[in-house]
């Protein structure tokens, strides 16, 4: 019996999570599910976005299925109490240093992209983002008074060589399983952290002679992603650049509501979440797109539970409902059947 921690979170989290659970339950998998509050929901109930019990639950689970956290009403809280700390805290506590963010353009949805169809049709990028280092976690950080008396904020961008090495190996291995072309993104023309990143990537590349390693400055990478995205296959980068570029890559597909992501640690435990956020503006309206959450469940089966066949079964069901013309509002176009969040979940169950 595998144990799954179910952390739906805030905003649309609970309603899309309900659809993913509907799909998993319909498949009668040998799982025990344990739900808990995180993010704003946990703050409201217990005064903390990531209660200790939830960290313990995540640690003793085989995988974490995560919804989304965040709501405008918590934006004025001190940083350590904001909903976002739930996801940052879980990444750190579980050592989830690998973030796989695929950006795949589903053929039926090509028209939803803001780029011309010929630029994105067939797009399939795997973004590998380092998730537990960089300026997100670097110390020292804070606010202080500068020598000339001005209040200032400061953060520390840093990467140690072993941290870069381990994400490099993940990226090179991913490239070996795909087109054997790896783009490493940095800002080595300006930042020392990036020079360490680049030197390490070059060193690790010697162990993967079949993979072509290309370096790109982050500003150029942002441009190439909208200019010729199909030239990119696997892209690896640090935490901050990866945060920014993964949203850009996701939007190329026209449907951020379709994209799942995986965060993994050294022992294969993982946290699986949609690439989109909590969308508090449409929460509770039963109109959100649950497919990214459902596809996150598929990623969980593949990467943490070794259930490739079952993962493919979910992915095929999602392809089927798209082919059948079912669309939630975010991906709807003329001639398609507009469905609610729960109807979409039902359609996927029917297509299994
Ligand atoms: C993401 C999100 C998070 C991040 C936030 C919610 C802390 O933007 O997963 O990309 O910045 O990593
Ligand atoms: Mg982000």
mmCIF file of C-alpha atoms and ligand atoms in Angstrom:
data_model
loop_
_atom_site.group_PDB
_atom_site.id
_atom_site.type_symbol
_atom_site.label_atom_id
_atom_site.label_comp_id
_atom_site.label_asym_id
_atom_site.label_seq_id
_atom_site.Cartn_x
_atom_site.Cartn_y
_atom_site.Cartn_z
ATOM 1 C CA UNK A 1 0.000 0.000 0.000
ATOM 2 C CA UNK A 2 1.543 3.301 -1.065
ATOM 3 C CA UNK A 3 0.862 6.403 0.964
ATOM 4 C CA UNK A 4 -0.056 9.630 -0.854
ATOM 5 C CA UNK A 5 -0.167 12.966 0.945
ATOM 6 C CA UNK A 6 -2.894 15.082 -0.612
ATOM 7 C CA UNK A 7 -2.328 18.803 -0.108
ATOM 8 C CA UNK A 8 -4.926 20.749 -2.065
ATOM 9 C CA UNK A 9 -4.062 24.198 -0.702
ATOM 10 C CA UNK A 10 -5.852 27.411 -1.642
ATOM 11 C CA UNK A 11 -7.941 28.969 -4.376
ATOM 12 C CA UNK A 12 -8.879 26.469 -7.060
ATOM 13 C CA UNK A 13 -6.639 23.853 -5.379
ATOM 14 C CA UNK A 14 -9.444 21.909 -3.640
ATOM 15 C CA UNK A 15 -11.745 21.737 -6.684
ATOM 16 C CA UNK A 16 -9.059 20.579 -9.144
ATOM 17 C CA UNK A 17 -7.661 18.150 -6.554
ATOM 18 C CA UNK A 18 -11.119 16.597 -6.214
ATOM 19 C CA UNK A 19 -10.994 15.766 -9.939
ATOM 20 C CA UNK A 20 -7.530 14.208 -9.731
ATOM 21 C CA UNK A 21 -8.657 12.069 -6.780
ATOM 22 C CA UNK A 22 -11.748 11.049 -8.728
ATOM 23 C CA UNK A 23 -9.494 9.776 -11.525
ATOM 24 C CA UNK A 24 -7.085 7.949 -9.187
ATOM 25 C CA UNK A 25 -9.955 6.398 -7.232
ATOM 26 C CA UNK A 26 -11.640 5.207 -10.427
ATOM 27 C CA UNK A 27 -8.424 3.361 -11.267
ATOM 28 C CA UNK A 28 -8.601 1.452 -7.966
ATOM 29 C CA UNK A 29 -4.913 1.875 -7.241
ATOM 30 C CA UNK A 30 -3.495 0.417 -4.019
ATOM 31 C CA UNK A 31 -3.073 3.814 -2.367
ATOM 32 C CA UNK A 32 -3.873 5.237 0.991
ATOM 33 C CA UNK A 33 -4.631 8.970 0.749
ATOM 34 C CA UNK A 34 -4.122 11.378 3.618
ATOM 35 C CA UNK A 35 -5.326 14.944 3.163
ATOM 36 C CA UNK A 36 -4.026 17.994 5.023
ATOM 37 C CA UNK A 37 -4.286 21.763 4.861
ATOM 38 C CA UNK A 38 -1.404 23.877 3.517
ATOM 39 C CA UNK A 39 -0.868 27.480 2.503
ATOM 40 C CA UNK A 40 -3.447 30.112 3.373
ATOM 41 C CA UNK A 41 -5.905 27.388 4.384
ATOM 42 C CA UNK A 42 -3.456 26.088 7.003
ATOM 43 C CA UNK A 43 -2.650 29.598 8.152
ATOM 44 C CA UNK A 44 -6.355 30.321 8.664
ATOM 45 C CA UNK A 45 -6.858 27.092 10.617
ATOM 46 C CA UNK A 46 -3.589 26.778 12.561
ATOM 47 C CA UNK A 47 -1.739 30.086 12.189
ATOM 48 C CA UNK A 48 1.016 28.606 9.993
ATOM 49 C CA UNK A 49 1.123 27.884 6.226
ATOM 50 C CA UNK A 50 3.146 24.690 6.739
ATOM 51 C CA UNK A 51 2.394 23.052 10.102
ATOM 52 C CA UNK A 52 5.048 20.617 11.363
ATOM 53 C CA UNK A 53 2.552 17.742 11.095
ATOM 54 C CA UNK A 54 2.266 18.361 7.351
ATOM 55 C CA UNK A 55 6.045 18.198 6.884
ATOM 56 C CA UNK A 56 6.014 14.906 8.825
ATOM 57 C CA UNK A 57 3.154 13.589 6.710
ATOM 58 C CA UNK A 58 5.013 14.499 3.511
ATOM 59 C CA UNK A 59 8.194 12.838 4.745
ATOM 60 C CA UNK A 60 6.531 9.543 5.559
ATOM 61 C CA UNK A 61 4.544 9.462 2.302
ATOM 62 C CA UNK A 62 5.688 7.883 -0.949
ATOM 63 C CA UNK A 63 4.575 10.972 -2.845
ATOM 64 C CA UNK A 64 2.862 14.311 -2.347
ATOM 65 C CA UNK A 65 0.077 15.410 -4.642
ATOM 66 C CA UNK A 66 -0.049 19.176 -4.313
ATOM 67 C CA UNK A 67 -2.654 21.669 -5.553
ATOM 68 C CA UNK A 68 -1.734 25.328 -5.345
ATOM 69 C CA UNK A 69 -1.177 27.922 -2.632
ATOM 70 C CA UNK A 70 -1.685 31.664 -2.386
ATOM 71 C CA UNK A 71 -4.459 34.201 -2.064
ATOM 72 C CA UNK A 72 -4.494 38.015 -2.215
ATOM 73 C CA UNK A 73 -5.821 38.153 1.308
ATOM 74 C CA UNK A 74 -2.533 36.813 2.706
ATOM 75 C CA UNK A 75 -0.231 39.099 0.686
ATOM 76 C CA UNK A 76 0.260 41.501 3.577
ATOM 77 C CA UNK A 77 1.366 38.852 6.099
ATOM 78 C CA UNK A 78 5.023 38.764 7.154
ATOM 79 C CA UNK A 79 6.958 36.640 4.647
ATOM 80 C CA UNK A 80 7.402 33.588 6.885
ATOM 81 C CA UNK A 81 3.625 33.257 7.242
ATOM 82 C CA UNK A 82 2.693 33.689 3.595
ATOM 83 C CA UNK A 83 1.095 30.734 1.764
ATOM 84 C CA UNK A 84 4.092 30.439 -0.606
ATOM 85 C CA UNK A 85 6.198 29.315 2.357
ATOM 86 C CA UNK A 86 4.308 26.020 2.282
ATOM 87 C CA UNK A 87 5.718 25.033 -1.077
ATOM 88 C CA UNK A 88 9.181 26.497 -0.417
ATOM 89 C CA UNK A 89 9.294 24.758 2.977
ATOM 90 C CA UNK A 90 8.292 21.378 1.528
ATOM 91 C CA UNK A 91 10.904 21.669 -1.230
ATOM 92 C CA UNK A 92 13.566 22.331 1.357
ATOM 93 C CA UNK A 93 12.389 19.805 3.965
ATOM 94 C CA UNK A 94 12.197 16.966 1.444
ATOM 95 C CA UNK A 95 15.297 18.047 -0.489
ATOM 96 C CA UNK A 96 13.335 18.284 -3.739
ATOM 97 C CA UNK A 97 16.173 19.710 -5.811
ATOM 98 C CA UNK A 98 14.943 18.566 -9.225
ATOM 99 C CA UNK A 99 12.030 20.332 -10.853
ATOM 100 C CA UNK A 100 10.826 18.857 -14.131
ATOM 101 C CA UNK A 101 8.560 21.247 -15.993
ATOM 102 C CA UNK A 102 7.499 19.916 -19.348
ATOM 103 C CA UNK A 103 6.003 22.411 -21.815
ATOM 104 C CA UNK A 104 4.107 20.358 -24.345
ATOM 105 C CA UNK A 105 1.785 21.770 -26.969
ATOM 106 C CA UNK A 106 -1.266 19.528 -27.331
ATOM 107 C CA UNK A 107 -2.168 19.448 -31.053
ATOM 108 C CA UNK A 108 -5.843 20.285 -30.383
ATOM 109 C CA UNK A 109 -4.819 23.420 -28.495
ATOM 110 C CA UNK A 110 -2.229 24.918 -30.850
ATOM 111 C CA UNK A 111 -4.544 27.815 -31.635
ATOM 112 C CA UNK A 112 -4.610 28.817 -27.954
ATOM 113 C CA UNK A 113 -0.942 29.849 -28.046
ATOM 114 C CA UNK A 114 -0.112 33.520 -28.365
ATOM 115 C CA UNK A 115 2.542 32.528 -30.932
ATOM 116 C CA UNK A 116 1.870 31.536 -34.524
ATOM 117 C CA UNK A 117 0.744 27.893 -34.786
ATOM 118 C CA UNK A 118 3.741 26.888 -36.923
ATOM 119 C CA UNK A 119 6.117 28.055 -34.175
ATOM 120 C CA UNK A 120 4.498 25.925 -31.476
ATOM 121 C CA UNK A 121 2.797 22.954 -33.082
ATOM 122 C CA UNK A 122 4.571 19.855 -31.851
ATOM 123 C CA UNK A 123 6.441 21.827 -29.193
ATOM 124 C CA UNK A 124 7.893 19.582 -26.484
ATOM 125 C CA UNK A 125 10.378 21.216 -24.127
ATOM 126 C CA UNK A 126 11.587 19.742 -20.865
ATOM 127 C CA UNK A 127 12.707 22.436 -18.491
ATOM 128 C CA UNK A 128 14.891 21.157 -15.645
ATOM 129 C CA UNK A 129 14.953 23.722 -12.870
ATOM 130 C CA UNK A 130 17.170 23.460 -9.781
ATOM 131 C CA UNK A 131 14.785 23.891 -6.875
ATOM 132 C CA UNK A 132 16.510 24.107 -3.506
ATOM 133 C CA UNK A 133 19.355 26.575 -4.035
ATOM 134 C CA UNK A 134 20.149 29.960 -5.582
ATOM 135 C CA UNK A 135 18.864 33.322 -4.429
ATOM 136 C CA UNK A 136 15.665 31.617 -3.191
ATOM 137 C CA UNK A 137 17.476 30.114 -0.215
ATOM 138 C CA UNK A 138 20.875 31.893 -0.128
ATOM 139 C CA UNK A 139 21.956 33.489 3.157
ATOM 140 C CA UNK A 140 22.322 36.192 4.288
ATOM 141 C CA UNK A 141 19.186 37.935 3.214
ATOM 142 C CA UNK A 142 17.061 40.613 4.762
ATOM 143 C CA UNK A 143 16.498 44.286 5.173
ATOM 144 C CA UNK A 144 19.036 46.670 6.660
ATOM 145 C CA UNK A 145 20.166 50.267 6.714
ATOM 146 C CA UNK A 146 22.973 50.901 4.263
ATOM 147 C CA UNK A 147 26.083 52.928 5.277
ATOM 148 C CA UNK A 148 24.549 56.034 3.727
ATOM 149 C CA UNK A 149 21.394 55.625 5.799
ATOM 150 C CA UNK A 150 18.987 54.222 3.199
ATOM 151 C CA UNK A 151 16.800 51.226 3.911
ATOM 152 C CA UNK A 152 17.756 48.377 1.588
ATOM 153 C CA UNK A 153 16.727 44.837 0.847
ATOM 154 C CA UNK A 154 19.302 42.180 -0.040
ATOM 155 C CA UNK A 155 19.428 38.513 -1.023
ATOM 156 C CA UNK A 156 22.304 36.180 -1.757
ATOM 157 C CA UNK A 157 22.630 34.372 -5.049
ATOM 158 C CA UNK A 158 24.811 31.304 -4.573
ATOM 159 C CA UNK A 159 25.459 27.820 -5.887
ATOM 160 C CA UNK A 160 27.976 25.326 -4.559
ATOM 161 C CA UNK A 161 29.587 23.011 -7.105
ATOM 162 C CA UNK A 162 27.958 19.798 -5.729
ATOM 163 C CA UNK A 163 24.520 21.377 -6.057
ATOM 164 C CA UNK A 164 25.182 22.194 -9.704
ATOM 165 C CA UNK A 165 26.709 18.777 -10.346
ATOM 166 C CA UNK A 166 23.684 16.835 -9.151
ATOM 167 C CA UNK A 167 21.190 18.839 -11.222
ATOM 168 C CA UNK A 168 23.585 18.646 -14.192
ATOM 169 C CA UNK A 169 23.522 14.836 -14.032
ATOM 170 C CA UNK A 170 19.714 14.844 -13.976
ATOM 171 C CA UNK A 171 19.628 17.137 -17.013
ATOM 172 C CA UNK A 172 22.231 15.231 -19.007
ATOM 173 C CA UNK A 173 20.438 11.947 -18.299
ATOM 174 C CA UNK A 174 17.148 13.496 -19.424
ATOM 175 C CA UNK A 175 18.857 14.708 -22.609
ATOM 176 C CA UNK A 176 20.239 11.197 -23.212
ATOM 177 C CA UNK A 177 16.652 9.903 -23.212
ATOM 178 C CA UNK A 178 15.520 12.593 -25.633
ATOM 179 C CA UNK A 179 17.290 14.501 -28.447
ATOM 180 C CA UNK A 180 20.758 14.567 -26.831
ATOM 181 C CA UNK A 181 20.850 18.344 -26.908
ATOM 182 C CA UNK A 182 21.051 20.274 -23.639
ATOM 183 C CA UNK A 183 20.764 24.038 -23.274
ATOM 184 C CA UNK A 184 22.195 25.366 -20.007
ATOM 185 C CA UNK A 185 20.971 28.835 -19.073
ATOM 186 C CA UNK A 186 23.003 31.245 -16.959
ATOM 187 C CA UNK A 187 24.173 34.844 -16.747
ATOM 188 C CA UNK A 188 27.891 34.090 -16.750
ATOM 189 C CA UNK A 189 28.711 37.382 -18.483
ATOM 190 C CA UNK A 190 27.800 39.170 -15.244
ATOM 191 C CA UNK A 191 27.412 36.805 -12.278
ATOM 192 C CA UNK A 192 30.050 34.765 -10.429
ATOM 193 C CA UNK A 193 27.368 32.258 -9.391
ATOM 194 C CA UNK A 194 26.695 31.686 -13.075
ATOM 195 C CA UNK A 195 30.387 31.216 -13.849
ATOM 196 C CA UNK A 196 30.529 28.408 -11.283
ATOM 197 C CA UNK A 197 27.345 27.004 -12.838
ATOM 198 C CA UNK A 198 28.796 27.097 -16.349
ATOM 199 C CA UNK A 199 32.224 25.674 -15.428
ATOM 200 C CA UNK A 200 30.489 22.816 -13.612
ATOM 201 C CA UNK A 201 28.161 22.087 -16.539
ATOM 202 C CA UNK A 202 31.184 21.884 -18.845
ATOM 203 C CA UNK A 203 32.989 19.528 -16.472
ATOM 204 C CA UNK A 204 29.981 17.221 -16.067
ATOM 205 C CA UNK A 205 29.403 17.219 -19.847
ATOM 206 C CA UNK A 206 32.618 15.195 -20.270
ATOM 207 C CA UNK A 207 30.746 12.239 -18.771
ATOM 208 C CA UNK A 208 28.062 12.520 -21.464
ATOM 209 C CA UNK A 209 30.024 12.753 -24.723
ATOM 210 C CA UNK A 210 26.911 11.985 -26.785
ATOM 211 C CA UNK A 211 25.093 15.079 -25.552
ATOM 212 C CA UNK A 212 25.730 18.447 -27.187
ATOM 213 C CA UNK A 213 25.869 21.115 -24.514
ATOM 214 C CA UNK A 214 24.925 24.658 -25.493
ATOM 215 C CA UNK A 215 25.155 27.650 -23.149
ATOM 216 C CA UNK A 216 22.706 30.513 -23.298
ATOM 217 C CA UNK A 217 22.546 33.720 -21.316
ATOM 218 C CA UNK A 218 19.185 34.031 -19.631
ATOM 219 C CA UNK A 219 18.159 37.156 -21.552
ATOM 220 C CA UNK A 220 18.884 35.416 -24.845
ATOM 221 C CA UNK A 221 17.084 32.281 -23.616
ATOM 222 C CA UNK A 222 13.969 34.357 -22.910
ATOM 223 C CA UNK A 223 14.191 35.635 -26.481
ATOM 224 C CA UNK A 224 14.880 32.252 -28.097
ATOM 225 C CA UNK A 225 11.873 30.770 -26.324
ATOM 226 C CA UNK A 226 9.547 33.086 -28.219
ATOM 227 C CA UNK A 227 11.613 33.219 -31.420
ATOM 228 C CA UNK A 228 12.304 29.559 -32.169
ATOM 229 C CA UNK A 229 11.056 27.445 -29.239
ATOM 230 C CA UNK A 230 11.135 24.185 -31.183
ATOM 231 C CA UNK A 231 14.931 24.368 -31.375
ATOM 232 C CA UNK A 232 14.984 23.747 -27.629
ATOM 233 C CA UNK A 233 14.609 20.226 -26.273
ATOM 234 C CA UNK A 234 15.974 20.006 -22.715
ATOM 235 C CA UNK A 235 16.852 23.221 -20.882
ATOM 236 C CA UNK A 236 18.554 23.270 -17.477
ATOM 237 C CA UNK A 237 18.863 26.294 -15.234
ATOM 238 C CA UNK A 238 18.973 27.594 -11.673
ATOM 239 C CA UNK A 239 16.076 28.270 -9.374
ATOM 240 C CA UNK A 240 15.343 31.922 -10.187
ATOM 241 C CA UNK A 241 15.888 31.801 -13.940
ATOM 242 C CA UNK A 242 13.939 28.543 -14.015
ATOM 243 C CA UNK A 243 10.993 30.128 -12.224
ATOM 244 C CA UNK A 244 10.777 32.835 -14.864
ATOM 245 C CA UNK A 245 11.541 30.778 -17.961
ATOM 246 C CA UNK A 246 9.170 27.963 -16.983
ATOM 247 C CA UNK A 247 6.218 30.358 -16.962
ATOM 248 C CA UNK A 248 7.302 31.662 -20.347
ATOM 249 C CA UNK A 249 7.709 28.146 -21.762
ATOM 250 C CA UNK A 250 4.349 27.107 -20.313
ATOM 251 C CA UNK A 251 2.538 30.011 -21.922
ATOM 252 C CA UNK A 252 3.940 29.103 -25.349
ATOM 253 C CA UNK A 253 1.689 26.079 -25.259
ATOM 254 C CA UNK A 254 -1.305 28.385 -24.826
ATOM 255 C CA UNK A 255 -2.595 26.381 -21.962
ATOM 256 C CA UNK A 256 -0.858 26.707 -18.638
ATOM 257 C CA UNK A 257 -3.979 24.951 -17.311
ATOM 258 C CA UNK A 258 -2.698 21.772 -18.978
ATOM 259 C CA UNK A 259 0.830 21.546 -17.611
ATOM 260 C CA UNK A 260 1.999 19.357 -14.767
ATOM 261 C CA UNK A 261 5.291 19.420 -12.910
ATOM 262 C CA UNK A 262 7.356 17.160 -10.715
ATOM 263 C CA UNK A 263 9.767 17.998 -7.897
ATOM 264 C CA UNK A 264 12.017 15.097 -6.938
ATOM 265 C CA UNK A 265 14.653 14.315 -4.368
ATOM 266 C CA UNK A 266 17.595 11.938 -4.335
ATOM 267 C CA UNK A 267 15.528 8.977 -3.153
ATOM 268 C CA UNK A 268 12.792 9.381 -5.766
ATOM 269 C CA UNK A 269 10.198 10.867 -3.442
ATOM 270 C CA UNK A 270 8.350 13.608 -5.188
ATOM 271 C CA UNK A 271 5.881 16.413 -5.009
ATOM 272 C CA UNK A 272 3.612 16.791 -8.014
ATOM 273 C CA UNK A 273 1.723 19.946 -8.800
ATOM 274 C CA UNK A 274 0.154 21.826 -11.673
ATOM 275 C CA UNK A 275 2.389 24.518 -13.167
ATOM 276 C CA UNK A 276 -0.326 27.134 -12.736
ATOM 277 C CA UNK A 277 -1.162 28.917 -9.509
ATOM 278 C CA UNK A 278 -4.143 29.064 -7.155
ATOM 279 C CA UNK A 279 -6.218 31.503 -9.278
ATOM 280 C CA UNK A 280 -8.170 32.885 -6.295
ATOM 281 C CA UNK A 281 -10.248 35.049 -8.650
ATOM 282 C CA UNK A 282 -12.094 31.991 -9.980
ATOM 283 C CA UNK A 283 -11.955 29.809 -6.864
ATOM 284 C CA UNK A 284 -15.144 27.987 -5.920
ATOM 285 C CA UNK A 285 -16.826 28.667 -9.288
ATOM 286 C CA UNK A 286 -16.280 25.154 -10.676
ATOM 287 C CA UNK A 287 -14.811 26.576 -13.903
ATOM 288 C CA UNK A 288 -11.088 25.874 -13.398
ATOM 289 C CA UNK A 289 -9.255 23.465 -15.683
ATOM 290 C CA UNK A 290 -8.414 20.312 -13.671
ATOM 291 C CA UNK A 291 -6.258 18.712 -16.383
ATOM 292 C CA UNK A 292 -2.899 19.939 -15.084
ATOM 293 C CA UNK A 293 -3.751 18.486 -11.674
ATOM 294 C CA UNK A 294 -4.857 15.220 -13.272
ATOM 295 C CA UNK A 295 -1.671 15.113 -15.356
ATOM 296 C CA UNK A 296 0.326 15.793 -12.176
ATOM 297 C CA UNK A 297 -1.184 12.618 -10.761
ATOM 298 C CA UNK A 298 0.052 10.827 -13.893
ATOM 299 C CA UNK A 299 3.554 12.220 -13.333
ATOM 300 C CA UNK A 300 3.368 10.997 -9.740
ATOM 301 C CA UNK A 301 2.601 7.467 -10.927
ATOM 302 C CA UNK A 302 5.518 7.616 -13.374
ATOM 303 C CA UNK A 303 8.259 9.254 -11.325
ATOM 304 C CA UNK A 304 7.624 8.281 -7.708
ATOM 305 C CA UNK A 305 5.578 5.093 -7.871
ATOM 306 C CA UNK A 306 7.039 3.268 -10.858
ATOM 307 C CA UNK A 307 3.616 2.870 -12.506
ATOM 308 C CA UNK A 308 4.370 3.849 -16.081
ATOM 309 C CA UNK A 309 1.448 1.959 -17.598
ATOM 310 C CA UNK A 310 -1.059 3.614 -15.303
ATOM 311 C CA UNK A 311 0.489 7.023 -15.995
ATOM 312 C CA UNK A 312 0.053 6.526 -19.719
ATOM 313 C CA UNK A 313 -3.533 5.436 -19.135
ATOM 314 C CA UNK A 314 -4.332 8.815 -17.538
ATOM 315 C CA UNK A 315 -2.462 10.731 -20.231
ATOM 316 C CA UNK A 316 -4.334 8.892 -22.961
ATOM 317 C CA UNK A 317 -7.638 9.620 -21.258
ATOM 318 C CA UNK A 318 -6.752 13.334 -21.257
ATOM 319 C CA UNK A 319 -5.896 13.170 -24.955
ATOM 320 C CA UNK A 320 -9.214 11.442 -25.577
ATOM 321 C CA UNK A 321 -11.296 14.112 -23.858
ATOM 322 C CA UNK A 322 -9.502 16.802 -25.844
ATOM 323 C CA UNK A 323 -10.157 14.904 -29.069
ATOM 324 C CA UNK A 324 -13.796 14.582 -27.998
ATOM 325 C CA UNK A 325 -13.921 18.383 -27.884
ATOM 326 C CA UNK A 326 -14.362 18.890 -24.132
ATOM 327 C CA UNK A 327 -12.880 22.220 -22.997
ATOM 328 C CA UNK A 328 -12.927 24.268 -19.821
ATOM 329 C CA UNK A 329 -13.226 28.030 -20.353
ATOM 330 C CA UNK A 330 -9.463 28.712 -20.424
ATOM 331 C CA UNK A 331 -8.892 26.491 -23.472
ATOM 332 C CA UNK A 332 -12.315 26.784 -25.084
ATOM 333 C CA UNK A 333 -12.710 27.810 -28.716
ATOM 334 C CA UNK A 334 -15.648 27.980 -31.139
ATOM 335 C CA UNK A 335 -17.124 24.576 -31.925
ATOM 336 C CA UNK A 336 -15.945 22.858 -28.708
ATOM 337 C CA UNK A 337 -18.067 21.686 -25.779
ATOM 338 C CA UNK A 338 -17.623 23.966 -22.797
ATOM 339 C CA UNK A 339 -17.554 22.000 -19.545
ATOM 340 C CA UNK A 340 -17.119 22.784 -15.863
ATOM 341 C CA UNK A 341 -14.222 21.628 -13.723
ATOM 342 C CA UNK A 342 -16.151 18.650 -12.338
ATOM 343 C CA UNK A 343 -17.584 17.719 -15.761
ATOM 344 C CA UNK A 344 -14.049 17.634 -17.122
ATOM 345 C CA UNK A 345 -13.063 15.290 -14.286
ATOM 346 C CA UNK A 346 -16.052 13.064 -15.139
ATOM 347 C CA UNK A 347 -15.078 13.059 -18.816
ATOM 348 C CA UNK A 348 -11.540 11.907 -17.976
ATOM 349 C CA UNK A 349 -12.908 9.114 -15.748
ATOM 350 C CA UNK A 350 -15.223 8.024 -18.579
ATOM 351 C CA UNK A 351 -12.284 8.007 -21.015
ATOM 352 C CA UNK A 352 -9.974 5.905 -18.817
HETATM 353 C C1 LIG B 1 6.611 28.227 -8.857
HETATM 354 C C2 LIG B 1 6.050 29.353 -8.044
HETATM 355 C C3 LIG B 1 6.804 29.398 -6.720
HETATM 356 C C4 LIG B 1 8.263 29.693 -7.016
HETATM 357 C C5 LIG B 1 6.231 30.395 -5.679
HETATM 358 C C6 LIG B 1 4.764 30.118 -5.413
HETATM 359 C C7 LIG B 1 7.014 30.415 -4.426
HETATM 360 O O1 LIG B 1 6.139 30.551 -8.745
HETATM 361 O O2 LIG B 1 6.520 27.071 -8.410
HETATM 362 O O3 LIG B 1 7.101 28.481 -9.956
HETATM 363 O O4 LIG B 1 8.651 30.854 -7.155
HETATM 364 O O5 LIG B 1 9.030 28.729 -7.132
HETATM 365 MG MG1 LIG B 2 6.790 30.356 -10.735
#
